[in-house]
PDB file of C-alpha atoms in Angstrom:
ATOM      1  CA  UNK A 137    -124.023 -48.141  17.534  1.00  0.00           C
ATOM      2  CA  UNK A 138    -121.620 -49.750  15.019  1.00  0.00           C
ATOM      3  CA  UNK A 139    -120.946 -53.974  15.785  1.00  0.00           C
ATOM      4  CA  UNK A 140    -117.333 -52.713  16.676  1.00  0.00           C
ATOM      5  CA  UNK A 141    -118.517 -50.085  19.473  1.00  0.00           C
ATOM      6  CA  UNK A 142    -120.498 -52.751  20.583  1.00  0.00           C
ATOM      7  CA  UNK A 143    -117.645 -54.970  20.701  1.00  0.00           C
ATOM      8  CA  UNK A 144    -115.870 -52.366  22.812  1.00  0.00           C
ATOM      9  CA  UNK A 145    -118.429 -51.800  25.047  1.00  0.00           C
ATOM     10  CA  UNK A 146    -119.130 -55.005  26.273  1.00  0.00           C
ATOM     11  CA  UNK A 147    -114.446 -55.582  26.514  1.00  0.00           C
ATOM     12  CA  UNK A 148    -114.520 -52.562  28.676  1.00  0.00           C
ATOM     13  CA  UNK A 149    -117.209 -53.733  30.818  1.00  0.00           C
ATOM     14  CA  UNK A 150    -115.666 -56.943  31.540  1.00  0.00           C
ATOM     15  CA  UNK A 151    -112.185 -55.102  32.225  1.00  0.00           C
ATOM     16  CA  UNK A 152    -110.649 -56.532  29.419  1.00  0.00           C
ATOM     17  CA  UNK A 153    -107.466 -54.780  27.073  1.00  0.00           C
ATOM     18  CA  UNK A 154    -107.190 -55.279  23.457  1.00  0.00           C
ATOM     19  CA  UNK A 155    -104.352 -57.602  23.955  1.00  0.00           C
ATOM     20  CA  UNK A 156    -106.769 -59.450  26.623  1.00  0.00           C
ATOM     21  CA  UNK A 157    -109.470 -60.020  24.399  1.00  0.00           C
ATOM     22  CA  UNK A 158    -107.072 -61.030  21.345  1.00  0.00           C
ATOM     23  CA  UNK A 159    -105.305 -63.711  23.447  1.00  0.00           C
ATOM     24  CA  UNK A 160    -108.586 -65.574  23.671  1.00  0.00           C
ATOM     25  CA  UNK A 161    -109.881 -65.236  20.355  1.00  0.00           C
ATOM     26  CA  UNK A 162    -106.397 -66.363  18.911  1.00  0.00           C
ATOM     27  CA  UNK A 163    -105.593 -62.975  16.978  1.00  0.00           C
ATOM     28  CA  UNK A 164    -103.328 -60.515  16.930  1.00  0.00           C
ATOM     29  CA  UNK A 165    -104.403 -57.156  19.397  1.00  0.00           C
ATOM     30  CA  UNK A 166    -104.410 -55.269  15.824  1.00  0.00           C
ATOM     31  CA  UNK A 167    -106.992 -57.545  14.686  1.00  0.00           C
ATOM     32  CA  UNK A 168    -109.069 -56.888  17.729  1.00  0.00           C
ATOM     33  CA  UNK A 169    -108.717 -53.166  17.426  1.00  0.00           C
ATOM     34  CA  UNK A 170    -109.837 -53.471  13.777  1.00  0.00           C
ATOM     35  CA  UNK A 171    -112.873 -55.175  14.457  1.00  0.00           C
ATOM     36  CA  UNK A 172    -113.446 -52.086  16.907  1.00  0.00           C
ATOM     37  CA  UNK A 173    -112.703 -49.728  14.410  1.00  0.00           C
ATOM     38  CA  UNK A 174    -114.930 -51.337  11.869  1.00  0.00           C
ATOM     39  CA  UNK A 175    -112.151 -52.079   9.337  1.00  0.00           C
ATOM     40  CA  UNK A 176    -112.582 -55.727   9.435  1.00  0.00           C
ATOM     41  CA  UNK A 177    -115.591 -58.277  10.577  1.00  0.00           C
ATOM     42  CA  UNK A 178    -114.639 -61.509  12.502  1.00  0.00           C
ATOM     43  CA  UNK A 179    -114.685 -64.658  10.736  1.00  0.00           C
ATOM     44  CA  UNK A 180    -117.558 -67.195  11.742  1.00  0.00           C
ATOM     45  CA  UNK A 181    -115.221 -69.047  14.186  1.00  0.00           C
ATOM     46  CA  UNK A 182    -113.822 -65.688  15.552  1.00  0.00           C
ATOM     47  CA  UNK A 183    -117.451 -64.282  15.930  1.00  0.00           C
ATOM     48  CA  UNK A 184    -118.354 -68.085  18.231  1.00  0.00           C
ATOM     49  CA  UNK A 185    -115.389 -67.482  20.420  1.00  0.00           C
ATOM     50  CA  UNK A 186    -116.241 -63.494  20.535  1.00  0.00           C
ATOM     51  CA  UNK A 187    -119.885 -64.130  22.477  1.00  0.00           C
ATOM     52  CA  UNK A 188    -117.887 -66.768  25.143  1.00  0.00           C
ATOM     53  CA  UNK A 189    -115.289 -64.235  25.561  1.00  0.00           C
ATOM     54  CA  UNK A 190    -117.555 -61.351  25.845  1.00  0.00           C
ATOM     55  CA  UNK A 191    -120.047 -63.173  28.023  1.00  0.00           C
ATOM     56  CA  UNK A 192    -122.630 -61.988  25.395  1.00  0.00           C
ATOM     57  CA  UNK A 193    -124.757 -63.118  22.897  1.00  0.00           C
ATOM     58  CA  UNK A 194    -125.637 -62.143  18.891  1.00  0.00           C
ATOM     59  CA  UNK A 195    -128.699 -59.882  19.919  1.00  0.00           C
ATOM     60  CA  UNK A 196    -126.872 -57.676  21.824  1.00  0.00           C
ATOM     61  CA  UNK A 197    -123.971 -57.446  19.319  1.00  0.00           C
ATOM     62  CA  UNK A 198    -125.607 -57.228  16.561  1.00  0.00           C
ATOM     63  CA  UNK A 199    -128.676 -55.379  18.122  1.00  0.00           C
ATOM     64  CA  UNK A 200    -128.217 -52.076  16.098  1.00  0.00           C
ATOM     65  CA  UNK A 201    -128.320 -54.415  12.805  1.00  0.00           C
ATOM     66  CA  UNK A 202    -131.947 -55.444  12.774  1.00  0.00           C
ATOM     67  CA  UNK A 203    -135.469 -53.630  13.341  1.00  0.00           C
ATOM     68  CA  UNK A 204    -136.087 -55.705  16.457  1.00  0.00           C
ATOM     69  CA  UNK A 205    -132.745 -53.732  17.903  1.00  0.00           C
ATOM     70  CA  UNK A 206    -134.185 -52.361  20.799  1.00  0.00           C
ATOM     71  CA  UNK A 207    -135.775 -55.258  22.370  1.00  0.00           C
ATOM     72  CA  UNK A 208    -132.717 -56.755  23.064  1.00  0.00           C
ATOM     73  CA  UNK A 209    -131.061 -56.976  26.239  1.00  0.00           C
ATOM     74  CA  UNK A 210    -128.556 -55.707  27.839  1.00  0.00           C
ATOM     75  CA  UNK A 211    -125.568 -57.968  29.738  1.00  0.00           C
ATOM     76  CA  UNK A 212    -127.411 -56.421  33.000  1.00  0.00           C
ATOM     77  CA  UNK A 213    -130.748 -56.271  32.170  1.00  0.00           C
ATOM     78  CA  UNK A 214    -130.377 -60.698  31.183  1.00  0.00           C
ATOM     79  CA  UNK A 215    -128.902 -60.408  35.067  1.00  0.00           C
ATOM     80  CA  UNK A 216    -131.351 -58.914  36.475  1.00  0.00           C
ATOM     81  CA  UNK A 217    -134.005 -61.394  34.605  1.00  0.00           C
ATOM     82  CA  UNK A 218    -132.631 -64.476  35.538  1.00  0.00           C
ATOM     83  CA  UNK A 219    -132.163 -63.138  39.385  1.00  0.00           C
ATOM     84  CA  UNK A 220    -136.237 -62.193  38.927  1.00  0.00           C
ATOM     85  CA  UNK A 221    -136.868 -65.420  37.224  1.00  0.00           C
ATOM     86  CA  UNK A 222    -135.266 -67.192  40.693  1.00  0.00           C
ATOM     87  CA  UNK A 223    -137.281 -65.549  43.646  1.00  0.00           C
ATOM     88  CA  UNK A 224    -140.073 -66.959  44.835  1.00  0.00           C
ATOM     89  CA  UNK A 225    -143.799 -66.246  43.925  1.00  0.00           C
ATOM     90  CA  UNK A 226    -143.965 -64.012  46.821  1.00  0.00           C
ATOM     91  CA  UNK A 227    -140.636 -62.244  45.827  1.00  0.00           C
ATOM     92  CA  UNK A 228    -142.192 -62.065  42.717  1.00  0.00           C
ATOM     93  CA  UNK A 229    -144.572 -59.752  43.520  1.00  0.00           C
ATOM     94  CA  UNK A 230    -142.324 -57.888  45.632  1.00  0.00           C
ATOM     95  CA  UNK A 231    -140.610 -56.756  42.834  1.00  0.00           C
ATOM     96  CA  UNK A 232    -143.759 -56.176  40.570  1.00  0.00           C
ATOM     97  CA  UNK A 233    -145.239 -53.776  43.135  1.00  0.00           C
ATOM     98  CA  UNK A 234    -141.873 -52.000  43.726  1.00  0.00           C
ATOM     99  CA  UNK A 235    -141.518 -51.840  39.870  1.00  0.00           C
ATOM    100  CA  UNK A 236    -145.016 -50.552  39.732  1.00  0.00           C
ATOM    101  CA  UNK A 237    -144.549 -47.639  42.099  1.00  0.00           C
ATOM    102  CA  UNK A 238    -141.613 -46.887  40.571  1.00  0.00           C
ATOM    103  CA  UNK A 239    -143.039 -46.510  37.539  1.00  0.00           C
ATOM    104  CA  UNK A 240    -145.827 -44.330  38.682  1.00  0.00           C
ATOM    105  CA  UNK A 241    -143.858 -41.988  40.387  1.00  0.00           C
ATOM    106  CA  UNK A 242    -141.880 -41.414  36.624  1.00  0.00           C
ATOM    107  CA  UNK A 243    -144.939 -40.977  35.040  1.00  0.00           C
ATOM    108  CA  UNK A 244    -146.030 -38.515  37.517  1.00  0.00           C
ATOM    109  CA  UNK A 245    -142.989 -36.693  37.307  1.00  0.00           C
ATOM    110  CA  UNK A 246    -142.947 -36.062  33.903  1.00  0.00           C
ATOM    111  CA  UNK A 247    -146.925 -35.581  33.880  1.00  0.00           C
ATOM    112  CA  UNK A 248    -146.296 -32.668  36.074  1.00  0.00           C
ATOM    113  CA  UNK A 249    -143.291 -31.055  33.763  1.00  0.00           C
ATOM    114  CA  UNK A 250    -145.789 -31.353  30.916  1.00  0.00           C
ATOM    115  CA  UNK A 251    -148.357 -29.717  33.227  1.00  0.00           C
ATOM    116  CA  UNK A 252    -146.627 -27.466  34.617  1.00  0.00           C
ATOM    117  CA  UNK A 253    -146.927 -23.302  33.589  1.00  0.00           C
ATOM    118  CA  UNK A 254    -143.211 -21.104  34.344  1.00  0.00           C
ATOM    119  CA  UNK A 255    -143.421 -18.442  36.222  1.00  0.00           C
ATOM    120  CA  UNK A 256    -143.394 -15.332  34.855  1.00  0.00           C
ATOM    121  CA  UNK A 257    -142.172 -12.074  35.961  1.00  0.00           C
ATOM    122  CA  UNK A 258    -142.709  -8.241  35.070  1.00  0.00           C
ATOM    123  CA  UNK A 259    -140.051  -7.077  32.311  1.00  0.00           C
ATOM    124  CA  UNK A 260    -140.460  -3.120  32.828  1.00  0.00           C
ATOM    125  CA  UNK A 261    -140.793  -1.680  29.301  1.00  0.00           C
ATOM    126  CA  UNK A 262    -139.966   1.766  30.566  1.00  0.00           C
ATOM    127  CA  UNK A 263    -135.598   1.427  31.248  1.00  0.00           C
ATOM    128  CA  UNK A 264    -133.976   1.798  34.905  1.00  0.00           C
ATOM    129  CA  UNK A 265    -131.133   4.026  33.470  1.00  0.00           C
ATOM    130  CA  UNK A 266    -127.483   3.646  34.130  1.00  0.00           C
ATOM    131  CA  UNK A 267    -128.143   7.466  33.787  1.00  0.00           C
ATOM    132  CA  UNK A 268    -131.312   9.891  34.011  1.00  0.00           C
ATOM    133  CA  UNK A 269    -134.122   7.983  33.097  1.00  0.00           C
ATOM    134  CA  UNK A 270    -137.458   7.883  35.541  1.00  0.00           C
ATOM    135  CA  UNK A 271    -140.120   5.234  34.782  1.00  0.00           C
ATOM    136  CA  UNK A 272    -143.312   4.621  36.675  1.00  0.00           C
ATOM    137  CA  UNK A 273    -142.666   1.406  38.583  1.00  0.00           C
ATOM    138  CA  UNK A 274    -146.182  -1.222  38.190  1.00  0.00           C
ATOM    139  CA  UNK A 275    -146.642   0.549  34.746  1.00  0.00           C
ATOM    140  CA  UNK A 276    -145.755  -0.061  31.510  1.00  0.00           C
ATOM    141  CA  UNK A 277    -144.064  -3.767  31.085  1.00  0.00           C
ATOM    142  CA  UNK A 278    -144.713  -7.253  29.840  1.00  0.00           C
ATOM    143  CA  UNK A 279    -144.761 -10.602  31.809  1.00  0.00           C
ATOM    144  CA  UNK A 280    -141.409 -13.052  30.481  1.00  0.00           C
ATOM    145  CA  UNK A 281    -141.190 -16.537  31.468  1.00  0.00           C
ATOM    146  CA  UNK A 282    -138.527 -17.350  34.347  1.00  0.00           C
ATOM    147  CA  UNK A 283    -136.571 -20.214  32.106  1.00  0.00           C
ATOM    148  CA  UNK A 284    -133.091 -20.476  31.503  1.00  0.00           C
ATOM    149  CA  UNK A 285    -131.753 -18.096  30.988  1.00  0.00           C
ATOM    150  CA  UNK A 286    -133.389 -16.124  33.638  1.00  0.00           C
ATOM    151  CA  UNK A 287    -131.987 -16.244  37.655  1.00  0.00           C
ATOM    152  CA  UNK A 288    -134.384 -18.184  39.460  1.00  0.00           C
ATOM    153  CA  UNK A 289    -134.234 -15.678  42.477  1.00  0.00           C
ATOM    154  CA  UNK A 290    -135.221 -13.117  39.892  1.00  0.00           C
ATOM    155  CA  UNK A 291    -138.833 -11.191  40.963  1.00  0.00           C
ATOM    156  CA  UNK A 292    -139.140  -8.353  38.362  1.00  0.00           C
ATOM    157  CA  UNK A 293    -136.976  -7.159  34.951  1.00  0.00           C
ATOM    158  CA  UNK A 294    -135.950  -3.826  34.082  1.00  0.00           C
ATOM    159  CA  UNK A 295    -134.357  -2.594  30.859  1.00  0.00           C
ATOM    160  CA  UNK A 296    -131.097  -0.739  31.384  1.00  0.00           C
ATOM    161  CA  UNK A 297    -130.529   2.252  29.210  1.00  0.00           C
ATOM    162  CA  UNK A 298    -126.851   3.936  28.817  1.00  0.00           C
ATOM    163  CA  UNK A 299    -123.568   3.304  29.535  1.00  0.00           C
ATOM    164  CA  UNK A 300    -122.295   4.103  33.300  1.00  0.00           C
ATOM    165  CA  UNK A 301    -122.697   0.060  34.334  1.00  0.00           C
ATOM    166  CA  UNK A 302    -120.791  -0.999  31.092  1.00  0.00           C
ATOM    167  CA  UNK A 303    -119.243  -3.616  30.807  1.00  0.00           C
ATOM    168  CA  UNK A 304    -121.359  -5.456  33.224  1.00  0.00           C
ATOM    169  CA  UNK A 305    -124.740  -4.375  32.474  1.00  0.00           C
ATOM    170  CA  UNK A 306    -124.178  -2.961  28.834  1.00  0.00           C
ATOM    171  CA  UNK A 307    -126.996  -0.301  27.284  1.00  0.00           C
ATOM    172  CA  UNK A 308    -130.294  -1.853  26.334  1.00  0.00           C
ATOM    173  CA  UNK A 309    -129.491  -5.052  28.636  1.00  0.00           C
ATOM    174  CA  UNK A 310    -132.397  -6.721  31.207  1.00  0.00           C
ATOM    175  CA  UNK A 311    -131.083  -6.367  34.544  1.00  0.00           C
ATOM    176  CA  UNK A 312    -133.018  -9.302  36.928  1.00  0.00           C
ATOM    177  CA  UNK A 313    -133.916  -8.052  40.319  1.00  0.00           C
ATOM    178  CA  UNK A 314    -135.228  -9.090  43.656  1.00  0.00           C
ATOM    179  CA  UNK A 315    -135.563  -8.033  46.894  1.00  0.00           C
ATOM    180  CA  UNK A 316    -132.997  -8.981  48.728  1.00  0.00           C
ATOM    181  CA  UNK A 317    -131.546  -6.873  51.281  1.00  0.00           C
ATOM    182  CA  UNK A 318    -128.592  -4.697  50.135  1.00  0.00           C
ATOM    183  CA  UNK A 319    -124.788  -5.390  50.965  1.00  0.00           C
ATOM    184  CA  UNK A 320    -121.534  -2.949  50.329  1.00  0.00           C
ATOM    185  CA  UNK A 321    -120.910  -3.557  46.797  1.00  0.00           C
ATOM    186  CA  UNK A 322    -124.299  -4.937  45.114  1.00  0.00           C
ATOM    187  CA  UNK A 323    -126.099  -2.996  42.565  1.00  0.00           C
ATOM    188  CA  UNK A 324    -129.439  -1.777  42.986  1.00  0.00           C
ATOM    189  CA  UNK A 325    -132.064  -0.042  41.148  1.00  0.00           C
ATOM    190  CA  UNK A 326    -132.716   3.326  42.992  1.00  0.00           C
ATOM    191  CA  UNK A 327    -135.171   6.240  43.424  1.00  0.00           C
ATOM    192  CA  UNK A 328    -133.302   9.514  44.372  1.00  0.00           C
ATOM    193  CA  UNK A 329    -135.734  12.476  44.221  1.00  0.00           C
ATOM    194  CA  UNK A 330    -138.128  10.875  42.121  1.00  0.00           C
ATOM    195  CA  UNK A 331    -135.533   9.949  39.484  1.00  0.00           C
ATOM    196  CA  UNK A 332    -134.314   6.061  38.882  1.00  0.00           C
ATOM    197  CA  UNK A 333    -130.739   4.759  39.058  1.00  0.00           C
ATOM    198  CA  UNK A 334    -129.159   1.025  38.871  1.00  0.00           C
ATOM    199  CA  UNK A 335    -126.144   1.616  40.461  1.00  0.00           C
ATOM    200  CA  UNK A 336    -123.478   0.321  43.408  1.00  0.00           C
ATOM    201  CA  UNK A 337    -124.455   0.992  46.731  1.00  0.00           C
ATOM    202  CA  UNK A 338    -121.950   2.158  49.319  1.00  0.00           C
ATOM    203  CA  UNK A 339    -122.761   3.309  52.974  1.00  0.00           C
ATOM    204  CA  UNK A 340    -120.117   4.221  54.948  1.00  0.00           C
ATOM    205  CA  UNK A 341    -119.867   4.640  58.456  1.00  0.00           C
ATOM    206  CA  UNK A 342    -120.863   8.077  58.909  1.00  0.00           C
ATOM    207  CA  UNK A 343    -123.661   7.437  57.193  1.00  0.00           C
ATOM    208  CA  UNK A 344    -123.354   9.058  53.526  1.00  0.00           C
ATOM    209  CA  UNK A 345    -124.688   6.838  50.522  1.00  0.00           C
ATOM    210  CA  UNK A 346    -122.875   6.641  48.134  1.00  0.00           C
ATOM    211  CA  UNK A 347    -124.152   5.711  44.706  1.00  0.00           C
ATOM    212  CA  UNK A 348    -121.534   4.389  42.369  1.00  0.00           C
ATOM    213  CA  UNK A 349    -121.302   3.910  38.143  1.00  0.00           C
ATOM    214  CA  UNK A 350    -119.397   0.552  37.156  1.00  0.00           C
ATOM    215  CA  UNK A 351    -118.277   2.528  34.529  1.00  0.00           C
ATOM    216  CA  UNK A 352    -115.929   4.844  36.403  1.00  0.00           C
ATOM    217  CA  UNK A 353    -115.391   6.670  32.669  1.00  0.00           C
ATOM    218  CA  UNK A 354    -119.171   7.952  33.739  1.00  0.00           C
ATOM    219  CA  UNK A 355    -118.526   8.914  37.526  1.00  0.00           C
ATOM    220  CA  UNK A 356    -120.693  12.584  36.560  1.00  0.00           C
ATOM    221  CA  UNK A 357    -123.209   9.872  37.138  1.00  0.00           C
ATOM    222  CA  UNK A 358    -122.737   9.466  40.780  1.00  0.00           C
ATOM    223  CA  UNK A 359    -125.114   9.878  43.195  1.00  0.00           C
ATOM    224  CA  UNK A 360    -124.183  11.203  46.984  1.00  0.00           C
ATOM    225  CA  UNK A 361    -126.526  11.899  49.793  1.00  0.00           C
ATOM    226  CA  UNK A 362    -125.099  13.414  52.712  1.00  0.00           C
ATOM    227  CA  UNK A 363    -127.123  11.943  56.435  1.00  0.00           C
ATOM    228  CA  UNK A 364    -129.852  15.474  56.869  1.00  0.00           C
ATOM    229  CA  UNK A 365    -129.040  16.370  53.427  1.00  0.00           C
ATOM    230  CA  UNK A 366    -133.298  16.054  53.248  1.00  0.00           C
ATOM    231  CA  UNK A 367    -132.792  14.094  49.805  1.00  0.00           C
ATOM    232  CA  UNK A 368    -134.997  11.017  48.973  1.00  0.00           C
ATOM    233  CA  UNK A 369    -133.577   7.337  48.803  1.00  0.00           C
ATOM    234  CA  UNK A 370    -136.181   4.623  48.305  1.00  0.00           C
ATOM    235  CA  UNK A 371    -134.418   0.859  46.637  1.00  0.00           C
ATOM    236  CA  UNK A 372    -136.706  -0.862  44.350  1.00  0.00           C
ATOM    237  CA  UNK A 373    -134.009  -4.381  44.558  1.00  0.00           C
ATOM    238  CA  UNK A 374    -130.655  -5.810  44.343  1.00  0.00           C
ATOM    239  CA  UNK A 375    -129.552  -6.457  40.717  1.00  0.00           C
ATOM    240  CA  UNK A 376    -128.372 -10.285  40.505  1.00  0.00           C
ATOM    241  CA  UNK A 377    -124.856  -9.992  39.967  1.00  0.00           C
ATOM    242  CA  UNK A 378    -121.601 -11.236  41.276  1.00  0.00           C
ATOM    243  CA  UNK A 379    -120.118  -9.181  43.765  1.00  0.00           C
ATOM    244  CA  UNK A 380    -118.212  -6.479  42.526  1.00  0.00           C
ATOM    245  CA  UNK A 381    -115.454  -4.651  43.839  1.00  0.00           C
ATOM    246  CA  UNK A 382    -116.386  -1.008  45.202  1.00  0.00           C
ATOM    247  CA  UNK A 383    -114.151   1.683  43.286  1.00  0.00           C
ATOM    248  CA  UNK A 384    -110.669   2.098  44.835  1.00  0.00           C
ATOM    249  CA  UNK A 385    -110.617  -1.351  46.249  1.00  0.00           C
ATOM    250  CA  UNK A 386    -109.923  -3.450  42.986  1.00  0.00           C
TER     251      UNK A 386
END
């Protein structure tokens, strides 16, 4: 950070304006918001009356300006010192031991992040078609990492292949899954007579299922079964999704 960042830093933390800080150095505000901007330096008795006014001293101003930068102090951290500096030997320690378990819990923290493995989840090489396409659930797929850019809720992957849940899950796209009970309205990935579907799920109340395509440009892709119609319905999940609106009720 630049000396005239610095300069600004430590004006704004005492509350004071430009016009404030110019009024005790005897300049004009202009001349204070060039020093800021780095356009001009202060002159030597400027730069004594800047540290009063600023209720700082050279190494923090000029911190940036010499290897030893870091070590010095902030306008809290020379607070916080002298308060230490006045407790007794007892309060002294106090503050060591707090200090110390403080620090220990950090560097557990961040010894367990190292440490720690993601959790991974099956990606299912074999797609969950927004169409016709049957793969052998527990077969065929890799592990991925749960990261990112991955739900945390997720529990297992499956490739999508076609176009009847465009735009919102587009051909070739992973569709994250768990195993959450269905609602009206969430997509699922489905096994109707021994063929798999990600599609809406609808029950109404007489009972028929209805299975809908996001992409109503595909609804050949529908799948209805009637209550006795002695057709098979098993749900692998609920895709994690936003809820959607069922067709006809946009």
């Amino acid at each position: 950070m630049s000396l005239g960042k610095r300069i600004q830093e430590c004006r704004e933390g005492l509350g004071l304006s430009q016009a404030a800080l110019a009024k005790q150095l005897g300049v004009s505000q202009s001349t204070v918001g060039n020093y800021e901007a780095g356009i001009s330096f202060p002159r030597e008795e400027v730069l004594l009356r800047l540290f009063d006014s600023l209720e700082t001293d050279p190494n923090t101003l000029f911190q940036d300006s010499f290897r030893a930068g870091g070590a010095a102090l902030s306008r809290r951290e020379r607070q916080l010192l002298e308060q230490y500096r006045g407790l007794s030997p007892m309060g002294k320690e106090t503050v060591g031991s707090v200090v110390d378990a403080l620090c220990a819990y950090r560097d557990d923290l961040e010894a367990g992040k190292a440490d720690q493995e993601p959790r991974m989840i099956p990606l299912y090489r074999s797609p969950a078609a927004a169409g016709y396409a049957a793969p052998v659930f527990g077969e065929d797929f890799d592990y991925i990492p749960v990261e990112d850019d991955v739900p945390p809720a997720a529990e297992f992957a499956v490739r999508i292949q076609g176009d009847s849940m465009a735009p919102f899950i587009g051909d070739g796209s992973v569709a994250y899954v768990n195993r959450d009970p269905l609602q009206a309205g969430d997509v699922g990935i489905f096994c109707v007579d021994g063929d798999i579907f990600c599609k809406q799920y609808y029950k109404d109340p007489a009972g028929v299922v209805y299975l809908f395509s996001l992409n109503r440009a595909r609804a050949d892709a529908d799948q209805v079964l009637l209550p006795g119609g002695g057709r098979t319905l098993v749900c692998f999940g609920r895709v994690i999704l936003h809820t959607l609106p069922l067709p006809g009720k946009e």
